[in-house]
PDB file of C-alpha atoms in Angstrom:
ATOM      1  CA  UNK A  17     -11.788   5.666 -15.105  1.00 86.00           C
ATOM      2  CA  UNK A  18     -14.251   4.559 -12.129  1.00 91.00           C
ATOM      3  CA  UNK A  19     -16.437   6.894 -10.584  1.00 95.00           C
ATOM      4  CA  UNK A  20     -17.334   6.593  -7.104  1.00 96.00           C
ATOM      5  CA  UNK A  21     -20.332   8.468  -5.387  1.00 97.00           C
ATOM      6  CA  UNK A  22     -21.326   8.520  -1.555  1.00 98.00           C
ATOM      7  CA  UNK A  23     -25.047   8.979  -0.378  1.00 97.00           C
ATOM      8  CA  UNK A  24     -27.006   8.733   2.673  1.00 96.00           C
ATOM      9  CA  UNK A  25     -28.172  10.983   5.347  1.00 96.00           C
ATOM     10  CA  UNK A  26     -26.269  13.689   6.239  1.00 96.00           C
ATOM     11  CA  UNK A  27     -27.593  14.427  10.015  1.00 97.00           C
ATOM     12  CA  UNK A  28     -27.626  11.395  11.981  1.00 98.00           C
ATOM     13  CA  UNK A  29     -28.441  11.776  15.783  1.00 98.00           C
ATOM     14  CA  UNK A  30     -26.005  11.066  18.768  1.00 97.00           C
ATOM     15  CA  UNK A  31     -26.308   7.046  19.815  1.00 97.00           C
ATOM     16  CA  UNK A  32     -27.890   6.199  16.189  1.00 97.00           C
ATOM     17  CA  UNK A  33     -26.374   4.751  13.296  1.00 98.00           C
ATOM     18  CA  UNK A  34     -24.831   6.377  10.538  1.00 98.00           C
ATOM     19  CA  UNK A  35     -25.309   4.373   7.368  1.00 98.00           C
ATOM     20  CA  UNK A  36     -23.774   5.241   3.991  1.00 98.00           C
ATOM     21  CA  UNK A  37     -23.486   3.733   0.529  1.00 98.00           C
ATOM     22  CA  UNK A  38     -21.248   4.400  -2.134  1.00 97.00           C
ATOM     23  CA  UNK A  39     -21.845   2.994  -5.657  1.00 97.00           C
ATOM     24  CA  UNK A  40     -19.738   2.734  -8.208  1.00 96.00           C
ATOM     25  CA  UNK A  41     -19.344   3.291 -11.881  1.00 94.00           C
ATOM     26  CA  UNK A  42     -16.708   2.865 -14.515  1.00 90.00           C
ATOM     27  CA  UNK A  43     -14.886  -0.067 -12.961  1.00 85.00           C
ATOM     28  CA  UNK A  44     -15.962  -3.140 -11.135  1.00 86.00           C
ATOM     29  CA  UNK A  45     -15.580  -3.561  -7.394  1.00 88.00           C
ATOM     30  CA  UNK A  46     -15.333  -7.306  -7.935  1.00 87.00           C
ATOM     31  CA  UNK A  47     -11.799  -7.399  -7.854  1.00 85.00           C
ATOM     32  CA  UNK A  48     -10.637  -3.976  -5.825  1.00 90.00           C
ATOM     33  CA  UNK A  49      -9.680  -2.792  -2.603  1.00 94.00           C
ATOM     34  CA  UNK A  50     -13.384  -0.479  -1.506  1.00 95.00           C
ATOM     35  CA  UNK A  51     -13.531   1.236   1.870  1.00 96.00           C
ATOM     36  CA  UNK A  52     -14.009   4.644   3.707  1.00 98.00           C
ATOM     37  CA  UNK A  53     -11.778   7.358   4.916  1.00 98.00           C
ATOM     38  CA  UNK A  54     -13.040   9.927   6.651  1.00 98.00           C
ATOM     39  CA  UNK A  55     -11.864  13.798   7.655  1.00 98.00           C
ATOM     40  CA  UNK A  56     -13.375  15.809  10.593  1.00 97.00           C
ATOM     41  CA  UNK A  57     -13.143  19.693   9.592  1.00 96.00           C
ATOM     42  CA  UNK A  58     -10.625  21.456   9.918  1.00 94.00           C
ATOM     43  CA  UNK A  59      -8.707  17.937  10.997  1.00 96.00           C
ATOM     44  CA  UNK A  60      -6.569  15.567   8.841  1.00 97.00           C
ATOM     45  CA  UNK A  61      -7.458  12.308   7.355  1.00 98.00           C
ATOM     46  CA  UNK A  62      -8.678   8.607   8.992  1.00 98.00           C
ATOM     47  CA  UNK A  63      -8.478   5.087   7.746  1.00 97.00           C
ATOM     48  CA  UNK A  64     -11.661   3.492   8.631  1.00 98.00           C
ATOM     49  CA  UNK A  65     -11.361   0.628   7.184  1.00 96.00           C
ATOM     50  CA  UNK A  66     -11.415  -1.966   3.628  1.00 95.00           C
ATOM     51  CA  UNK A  67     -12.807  -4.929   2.219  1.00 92.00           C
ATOM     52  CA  UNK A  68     -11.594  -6.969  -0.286  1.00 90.00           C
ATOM     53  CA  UNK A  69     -13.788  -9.876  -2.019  1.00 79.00           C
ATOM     54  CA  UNK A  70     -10.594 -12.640  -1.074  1.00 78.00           C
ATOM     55  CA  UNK A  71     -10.559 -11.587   2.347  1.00 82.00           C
ATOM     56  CA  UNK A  72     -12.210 -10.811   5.814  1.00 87.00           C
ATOM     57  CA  UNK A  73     -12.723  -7.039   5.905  1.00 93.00           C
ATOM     58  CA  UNK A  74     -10.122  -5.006   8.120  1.00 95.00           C
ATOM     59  CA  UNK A  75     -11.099  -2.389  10.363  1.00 96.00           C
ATOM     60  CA  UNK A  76      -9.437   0.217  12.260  1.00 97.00           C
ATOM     61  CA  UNK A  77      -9.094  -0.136  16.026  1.00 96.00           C
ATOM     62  CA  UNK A  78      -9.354   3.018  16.637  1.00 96.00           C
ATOM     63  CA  UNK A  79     -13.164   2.972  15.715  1.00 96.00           C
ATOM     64  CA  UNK A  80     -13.606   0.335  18.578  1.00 93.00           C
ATOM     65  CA  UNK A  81     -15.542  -2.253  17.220  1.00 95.00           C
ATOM     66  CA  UNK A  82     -18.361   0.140  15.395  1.00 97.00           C
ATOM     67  CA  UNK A  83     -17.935  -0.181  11.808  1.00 97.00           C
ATOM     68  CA  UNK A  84     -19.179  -2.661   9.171  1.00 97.00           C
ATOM     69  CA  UNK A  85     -17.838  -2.719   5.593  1.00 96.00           C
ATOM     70  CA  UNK A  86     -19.836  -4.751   3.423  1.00 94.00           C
ATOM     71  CA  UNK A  87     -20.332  -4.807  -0.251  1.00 92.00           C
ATOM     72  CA  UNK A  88     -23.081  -5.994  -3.134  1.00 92.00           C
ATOM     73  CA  UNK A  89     -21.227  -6.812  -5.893  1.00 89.00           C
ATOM     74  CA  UNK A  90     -24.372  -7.134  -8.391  1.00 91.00           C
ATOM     75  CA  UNK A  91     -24.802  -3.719  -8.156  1.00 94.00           C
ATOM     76  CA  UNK A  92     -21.441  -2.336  -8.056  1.00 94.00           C
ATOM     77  CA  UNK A  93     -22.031  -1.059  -4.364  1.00 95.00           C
ATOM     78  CA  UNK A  94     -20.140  -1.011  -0.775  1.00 95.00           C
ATOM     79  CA  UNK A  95     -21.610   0.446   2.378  1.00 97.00           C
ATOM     80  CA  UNK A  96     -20.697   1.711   5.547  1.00 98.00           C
ATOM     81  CA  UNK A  97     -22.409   1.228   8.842  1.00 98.00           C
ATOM     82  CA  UNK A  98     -20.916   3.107  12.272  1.00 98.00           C
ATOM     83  CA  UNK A  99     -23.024   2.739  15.371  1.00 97.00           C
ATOM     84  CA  UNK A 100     -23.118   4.664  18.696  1.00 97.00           C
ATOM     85  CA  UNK A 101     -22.363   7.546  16.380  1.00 97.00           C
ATOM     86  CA  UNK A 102     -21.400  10.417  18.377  1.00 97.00           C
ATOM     87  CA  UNK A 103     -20.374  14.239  17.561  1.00 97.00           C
ATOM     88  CA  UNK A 104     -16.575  13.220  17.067  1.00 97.00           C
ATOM     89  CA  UNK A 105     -17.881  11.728  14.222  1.00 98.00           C
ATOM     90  CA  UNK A 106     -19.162  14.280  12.382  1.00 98.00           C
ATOM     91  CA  UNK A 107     -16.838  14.092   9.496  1.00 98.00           C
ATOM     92  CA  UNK A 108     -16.383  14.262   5.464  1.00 98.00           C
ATOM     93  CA  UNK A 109     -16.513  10.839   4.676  1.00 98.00           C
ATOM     94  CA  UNK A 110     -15.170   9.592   1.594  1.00 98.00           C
ATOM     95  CA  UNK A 111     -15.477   6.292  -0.506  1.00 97.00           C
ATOM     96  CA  UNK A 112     -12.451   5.138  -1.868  1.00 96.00           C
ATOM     97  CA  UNK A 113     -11.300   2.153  -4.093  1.00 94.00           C
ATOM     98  CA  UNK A 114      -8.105   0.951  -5.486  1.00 91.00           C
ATOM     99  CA  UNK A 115      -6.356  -1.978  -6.524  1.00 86.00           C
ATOM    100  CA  UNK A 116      -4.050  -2.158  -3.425  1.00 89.00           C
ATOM    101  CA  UNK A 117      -4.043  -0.524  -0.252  1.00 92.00           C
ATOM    102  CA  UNK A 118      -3.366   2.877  -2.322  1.00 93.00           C
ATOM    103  CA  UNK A 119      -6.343   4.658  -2.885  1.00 93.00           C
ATOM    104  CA  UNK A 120      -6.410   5.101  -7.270  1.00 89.00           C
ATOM    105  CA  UNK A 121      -9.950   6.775  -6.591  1.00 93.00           C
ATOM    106  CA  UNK A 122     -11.727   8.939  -4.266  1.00 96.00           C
ATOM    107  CA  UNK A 123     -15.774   9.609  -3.702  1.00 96.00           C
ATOM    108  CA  UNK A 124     -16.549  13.719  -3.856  1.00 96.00           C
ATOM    109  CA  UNK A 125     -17.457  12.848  -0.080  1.00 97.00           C
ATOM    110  CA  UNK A 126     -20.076  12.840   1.759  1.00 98.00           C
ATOM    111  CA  UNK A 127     -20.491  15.002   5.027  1.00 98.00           C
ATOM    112  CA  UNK A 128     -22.417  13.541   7.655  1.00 98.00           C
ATOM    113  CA  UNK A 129     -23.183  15.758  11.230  1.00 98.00           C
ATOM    114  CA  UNK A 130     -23.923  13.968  14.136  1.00 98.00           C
ATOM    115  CA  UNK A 131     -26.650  16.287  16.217  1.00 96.00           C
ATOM    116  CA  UNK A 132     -29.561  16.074  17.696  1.00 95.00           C
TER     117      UNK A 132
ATOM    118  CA  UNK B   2       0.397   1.875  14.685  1.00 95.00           C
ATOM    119  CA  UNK B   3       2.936   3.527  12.675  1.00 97.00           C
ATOM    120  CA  UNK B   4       2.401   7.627  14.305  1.00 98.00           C
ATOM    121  CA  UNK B   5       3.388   9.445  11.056  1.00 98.00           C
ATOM    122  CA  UNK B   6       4.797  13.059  12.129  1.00 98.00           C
ATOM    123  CA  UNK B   7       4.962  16.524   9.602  1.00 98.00           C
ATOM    124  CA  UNK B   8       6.866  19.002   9.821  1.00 95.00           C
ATOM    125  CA  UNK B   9       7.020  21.928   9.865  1.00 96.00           C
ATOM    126  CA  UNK B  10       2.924  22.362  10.026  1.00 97.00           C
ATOM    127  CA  UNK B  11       2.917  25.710   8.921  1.00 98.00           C
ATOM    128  CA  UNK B  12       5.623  26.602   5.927  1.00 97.00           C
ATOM    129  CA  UNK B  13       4.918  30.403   4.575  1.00 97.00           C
ATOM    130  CA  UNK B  14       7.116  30.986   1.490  1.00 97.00           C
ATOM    131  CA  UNK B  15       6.595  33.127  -1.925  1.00 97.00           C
ATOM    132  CA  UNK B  16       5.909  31.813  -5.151  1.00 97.00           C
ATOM    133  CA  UNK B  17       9.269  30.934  -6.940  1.00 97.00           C
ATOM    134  CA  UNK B  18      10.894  29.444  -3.499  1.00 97.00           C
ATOM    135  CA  UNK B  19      11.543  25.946  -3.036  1.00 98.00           C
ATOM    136  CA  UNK B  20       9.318  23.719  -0.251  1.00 98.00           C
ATOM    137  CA  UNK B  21      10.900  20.831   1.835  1.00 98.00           C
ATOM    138  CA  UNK B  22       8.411  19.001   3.944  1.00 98.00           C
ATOM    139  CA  UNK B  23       9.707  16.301   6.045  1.00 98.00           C
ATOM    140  CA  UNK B  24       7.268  12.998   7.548  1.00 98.00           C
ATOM    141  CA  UNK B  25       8.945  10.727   9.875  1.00 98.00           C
ATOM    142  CA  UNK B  26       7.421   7.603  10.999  1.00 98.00           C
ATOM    143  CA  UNK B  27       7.523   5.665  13.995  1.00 97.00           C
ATOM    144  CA  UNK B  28       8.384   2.529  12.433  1.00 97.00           C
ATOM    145  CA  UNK B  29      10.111   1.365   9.160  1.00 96.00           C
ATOM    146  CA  UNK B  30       7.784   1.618   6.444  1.00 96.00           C
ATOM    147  CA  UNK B  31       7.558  -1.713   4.505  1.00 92.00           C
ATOM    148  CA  UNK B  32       8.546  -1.701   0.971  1.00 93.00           C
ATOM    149  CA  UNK B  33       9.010   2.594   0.998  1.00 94.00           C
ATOM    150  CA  UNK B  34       4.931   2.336   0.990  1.00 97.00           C
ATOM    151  CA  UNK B  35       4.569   6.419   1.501  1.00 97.00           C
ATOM    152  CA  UNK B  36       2.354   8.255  -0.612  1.00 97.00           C
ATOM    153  CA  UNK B  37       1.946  12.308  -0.308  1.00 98.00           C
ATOM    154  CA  UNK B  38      -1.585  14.116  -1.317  1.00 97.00           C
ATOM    155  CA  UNK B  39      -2.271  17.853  -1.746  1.00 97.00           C
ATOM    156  CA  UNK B  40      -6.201  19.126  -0.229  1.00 97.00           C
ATOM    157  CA  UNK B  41      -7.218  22.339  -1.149  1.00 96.00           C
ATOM    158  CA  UNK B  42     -10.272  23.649   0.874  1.00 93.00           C
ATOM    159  CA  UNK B  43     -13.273  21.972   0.120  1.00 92.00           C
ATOM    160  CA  UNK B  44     -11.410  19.380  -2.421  1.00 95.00           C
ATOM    161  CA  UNK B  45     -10.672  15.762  -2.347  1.00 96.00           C
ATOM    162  CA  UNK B  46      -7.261  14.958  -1.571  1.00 96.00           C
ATOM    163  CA  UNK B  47      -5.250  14.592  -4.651  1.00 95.00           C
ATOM    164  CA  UNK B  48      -2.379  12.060  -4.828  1.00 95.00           C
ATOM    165  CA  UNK B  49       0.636  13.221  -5.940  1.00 97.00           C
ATOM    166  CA  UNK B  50       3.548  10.701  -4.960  1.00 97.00           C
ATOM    167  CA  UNK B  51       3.557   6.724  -4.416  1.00 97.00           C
ATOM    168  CA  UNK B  52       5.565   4.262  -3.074  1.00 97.00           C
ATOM    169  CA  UNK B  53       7.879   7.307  -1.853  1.00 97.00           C
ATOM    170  CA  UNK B  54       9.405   8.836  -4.822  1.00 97.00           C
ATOM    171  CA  UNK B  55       6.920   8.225  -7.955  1.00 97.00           C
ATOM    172  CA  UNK B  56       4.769  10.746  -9.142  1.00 97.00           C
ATOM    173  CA  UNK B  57       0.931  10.359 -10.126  1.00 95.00           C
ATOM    174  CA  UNK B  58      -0.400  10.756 -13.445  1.00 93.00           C
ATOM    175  CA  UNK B  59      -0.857  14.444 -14.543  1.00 95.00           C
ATOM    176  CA  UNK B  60       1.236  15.995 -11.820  1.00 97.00           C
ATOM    177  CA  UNK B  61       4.414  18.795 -12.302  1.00 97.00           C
ATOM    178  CA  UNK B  62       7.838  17.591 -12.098  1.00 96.00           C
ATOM    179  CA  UNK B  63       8.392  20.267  -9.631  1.00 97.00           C
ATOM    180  CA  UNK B  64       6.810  17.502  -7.261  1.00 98.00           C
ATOM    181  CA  UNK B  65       9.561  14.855  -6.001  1.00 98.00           C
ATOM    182  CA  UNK B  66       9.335  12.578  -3.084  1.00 98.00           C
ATOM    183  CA  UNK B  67      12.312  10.882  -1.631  1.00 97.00           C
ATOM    184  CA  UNK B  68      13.518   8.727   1.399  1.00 97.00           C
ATOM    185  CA  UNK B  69      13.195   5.139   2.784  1.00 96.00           C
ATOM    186  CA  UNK B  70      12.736   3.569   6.265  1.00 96.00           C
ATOM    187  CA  UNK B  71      11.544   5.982   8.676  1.00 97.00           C
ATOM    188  CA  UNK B  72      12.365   9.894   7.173  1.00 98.00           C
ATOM    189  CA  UNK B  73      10.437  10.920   4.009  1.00 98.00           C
ATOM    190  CA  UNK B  74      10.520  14.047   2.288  1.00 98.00           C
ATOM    191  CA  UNK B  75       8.648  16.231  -0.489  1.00 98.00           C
ATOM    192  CA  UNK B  76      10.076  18.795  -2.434  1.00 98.00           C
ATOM    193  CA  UNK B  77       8.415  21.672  -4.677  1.00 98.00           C
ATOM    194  CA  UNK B  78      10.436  23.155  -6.312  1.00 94.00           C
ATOM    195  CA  UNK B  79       9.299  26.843  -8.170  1.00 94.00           C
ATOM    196  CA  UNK B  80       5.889  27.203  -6.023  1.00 97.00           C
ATOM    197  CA  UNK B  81       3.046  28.081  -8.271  1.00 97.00           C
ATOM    198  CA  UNK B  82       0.330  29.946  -6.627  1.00 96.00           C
ATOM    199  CA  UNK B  83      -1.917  27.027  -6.849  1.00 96.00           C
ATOM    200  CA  UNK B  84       0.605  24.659  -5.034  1.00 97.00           C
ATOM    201  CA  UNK B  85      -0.603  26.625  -1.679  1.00 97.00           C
ATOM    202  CA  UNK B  86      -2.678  24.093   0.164  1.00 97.00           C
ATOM    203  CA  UNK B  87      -2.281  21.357   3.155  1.00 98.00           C
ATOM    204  CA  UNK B  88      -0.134  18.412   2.183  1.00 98.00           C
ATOM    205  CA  UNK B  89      -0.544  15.200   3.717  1.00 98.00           C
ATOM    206  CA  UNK B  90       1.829  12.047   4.269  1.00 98.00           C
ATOM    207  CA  UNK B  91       0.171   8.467   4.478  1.00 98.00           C
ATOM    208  CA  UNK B  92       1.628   4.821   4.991  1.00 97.00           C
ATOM    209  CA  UNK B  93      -0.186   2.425   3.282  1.00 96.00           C
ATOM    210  CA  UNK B  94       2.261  -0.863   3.974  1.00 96.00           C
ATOM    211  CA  UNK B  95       0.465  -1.720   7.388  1.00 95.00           C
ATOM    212  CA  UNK B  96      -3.013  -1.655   8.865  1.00 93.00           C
ATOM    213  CA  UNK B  97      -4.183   0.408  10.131  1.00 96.00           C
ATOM    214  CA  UNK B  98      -3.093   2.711   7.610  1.00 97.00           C
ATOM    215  CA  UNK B  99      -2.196   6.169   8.930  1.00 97.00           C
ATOM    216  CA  UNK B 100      -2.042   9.862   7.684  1.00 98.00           C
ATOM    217  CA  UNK B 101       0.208  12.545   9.171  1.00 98.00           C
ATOM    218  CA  UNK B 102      -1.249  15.477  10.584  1.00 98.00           C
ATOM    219  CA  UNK B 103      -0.581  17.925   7.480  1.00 98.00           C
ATOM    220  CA  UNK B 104       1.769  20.835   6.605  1.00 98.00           C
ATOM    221  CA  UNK B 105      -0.175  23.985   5.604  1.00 98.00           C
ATOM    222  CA  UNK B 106       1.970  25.735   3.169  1.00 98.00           C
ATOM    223  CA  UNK B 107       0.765  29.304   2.602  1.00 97.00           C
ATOM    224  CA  UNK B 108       1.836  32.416   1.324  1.00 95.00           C
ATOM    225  CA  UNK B 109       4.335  34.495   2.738  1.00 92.00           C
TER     226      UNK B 109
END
């Protein structure tokens, strides 16, 4: 049963970039489907994106270009970099891992305000 | 983009009642790739159907899913008081993947 935890800051200010990490336990990345989904309050649920170690990561175009995936294997880890962060994106944002594109495991979440 | 659509968004019924809540996509969904969660405030998302009409580990038979193509539904039968909460459609066949926009079912 994998465990996956976000961290990072949680107030980022308008035109930086928000950086997060999540790393997990219980079950190796090596093989999965890792990426982000995130959840503005009170709003519903966004794809951000995935990255899979057989294939270029894919990204969602509504994010326009501003998000990295990467991952570091040798420590079980997968990150998330947004730039030009602005207060739309102050969100819940959740890790997420699975063996397909259905998410078998979710992050508690981490929430992240954009503010200055 | 498949544009996945809820309805109703608001459902108020009484414990004991049955729930039907309907997602419609905008496109075929490959391979019936539909999965439904439930989010109670402040809580992750918690799947409770895949691939359209399979339920997760651990959750009540009063839980179906059902449909194919475009029209997808969930049913709860016998609401519990705990089964109050948003429920939320997503397609996970094509990138990007997309959620629907929730039903809040509350009590009536």
């Amino acid at each position: 049963q994998a465990q996956l935890q976000e961290s990072g800051p949680g107030l980022v200010r308008p035109s930086e970039t928000l950086s997060l990490t999540c790393t997990v336990s219980g079950g190796s990345i090596s093989t999965s489907f890792c990426g982000w989904i995130r959840q503005p309050p009170g709003k519903t649920l966004e794809w951000m994106g995935y990255i899979h170690y057989s294939d270029s990561p894919i990204y969602n175009p509504s994010l326009n270009g501003r998000v990295t995936i990467s991952s570091d294997t040798s420590k079980n880890q997968f990150h998330l970099r947004m730039t030009a962060v602005t207060a739309a994106d102050t969100a819940m944002y959740y890790c997420v891992k699975g063996e397909g594109w259905l998410v078998d495991y979710w992050g508690q979440g981490a929430l992240v305000t954009v503010s200055s | 983009e498949i544009v996945l659509t809820q309805s109703p968004g608001t459902l108020s019924l009484s414990p004991g009642e049955r729930a039907t809540l309907s997602c419609r996509a905008s496109q075929t969904v490959s391979v019936n790739y539909l999965a439904w969660y439930q989010q109670t405030p402040g809580q992750t998302p918690r799947l409770l159907i895949y691939d359209a009409s399979i339920r997760a580990t651990g959750i009540p038979d009063r839980f179906s899913g059902r449909g194919s193509g475009t029209d997808f539904t969930l049913t709860i039968t016998r609401l519990e008081p705990e089964d109050f909460a948003v429920y939320y459609c997503q397609q996970y066949a094509h990138s990007p993947i997309t959620f629907g926009q929730g039903t809040r079912l509350e009590i009536k």
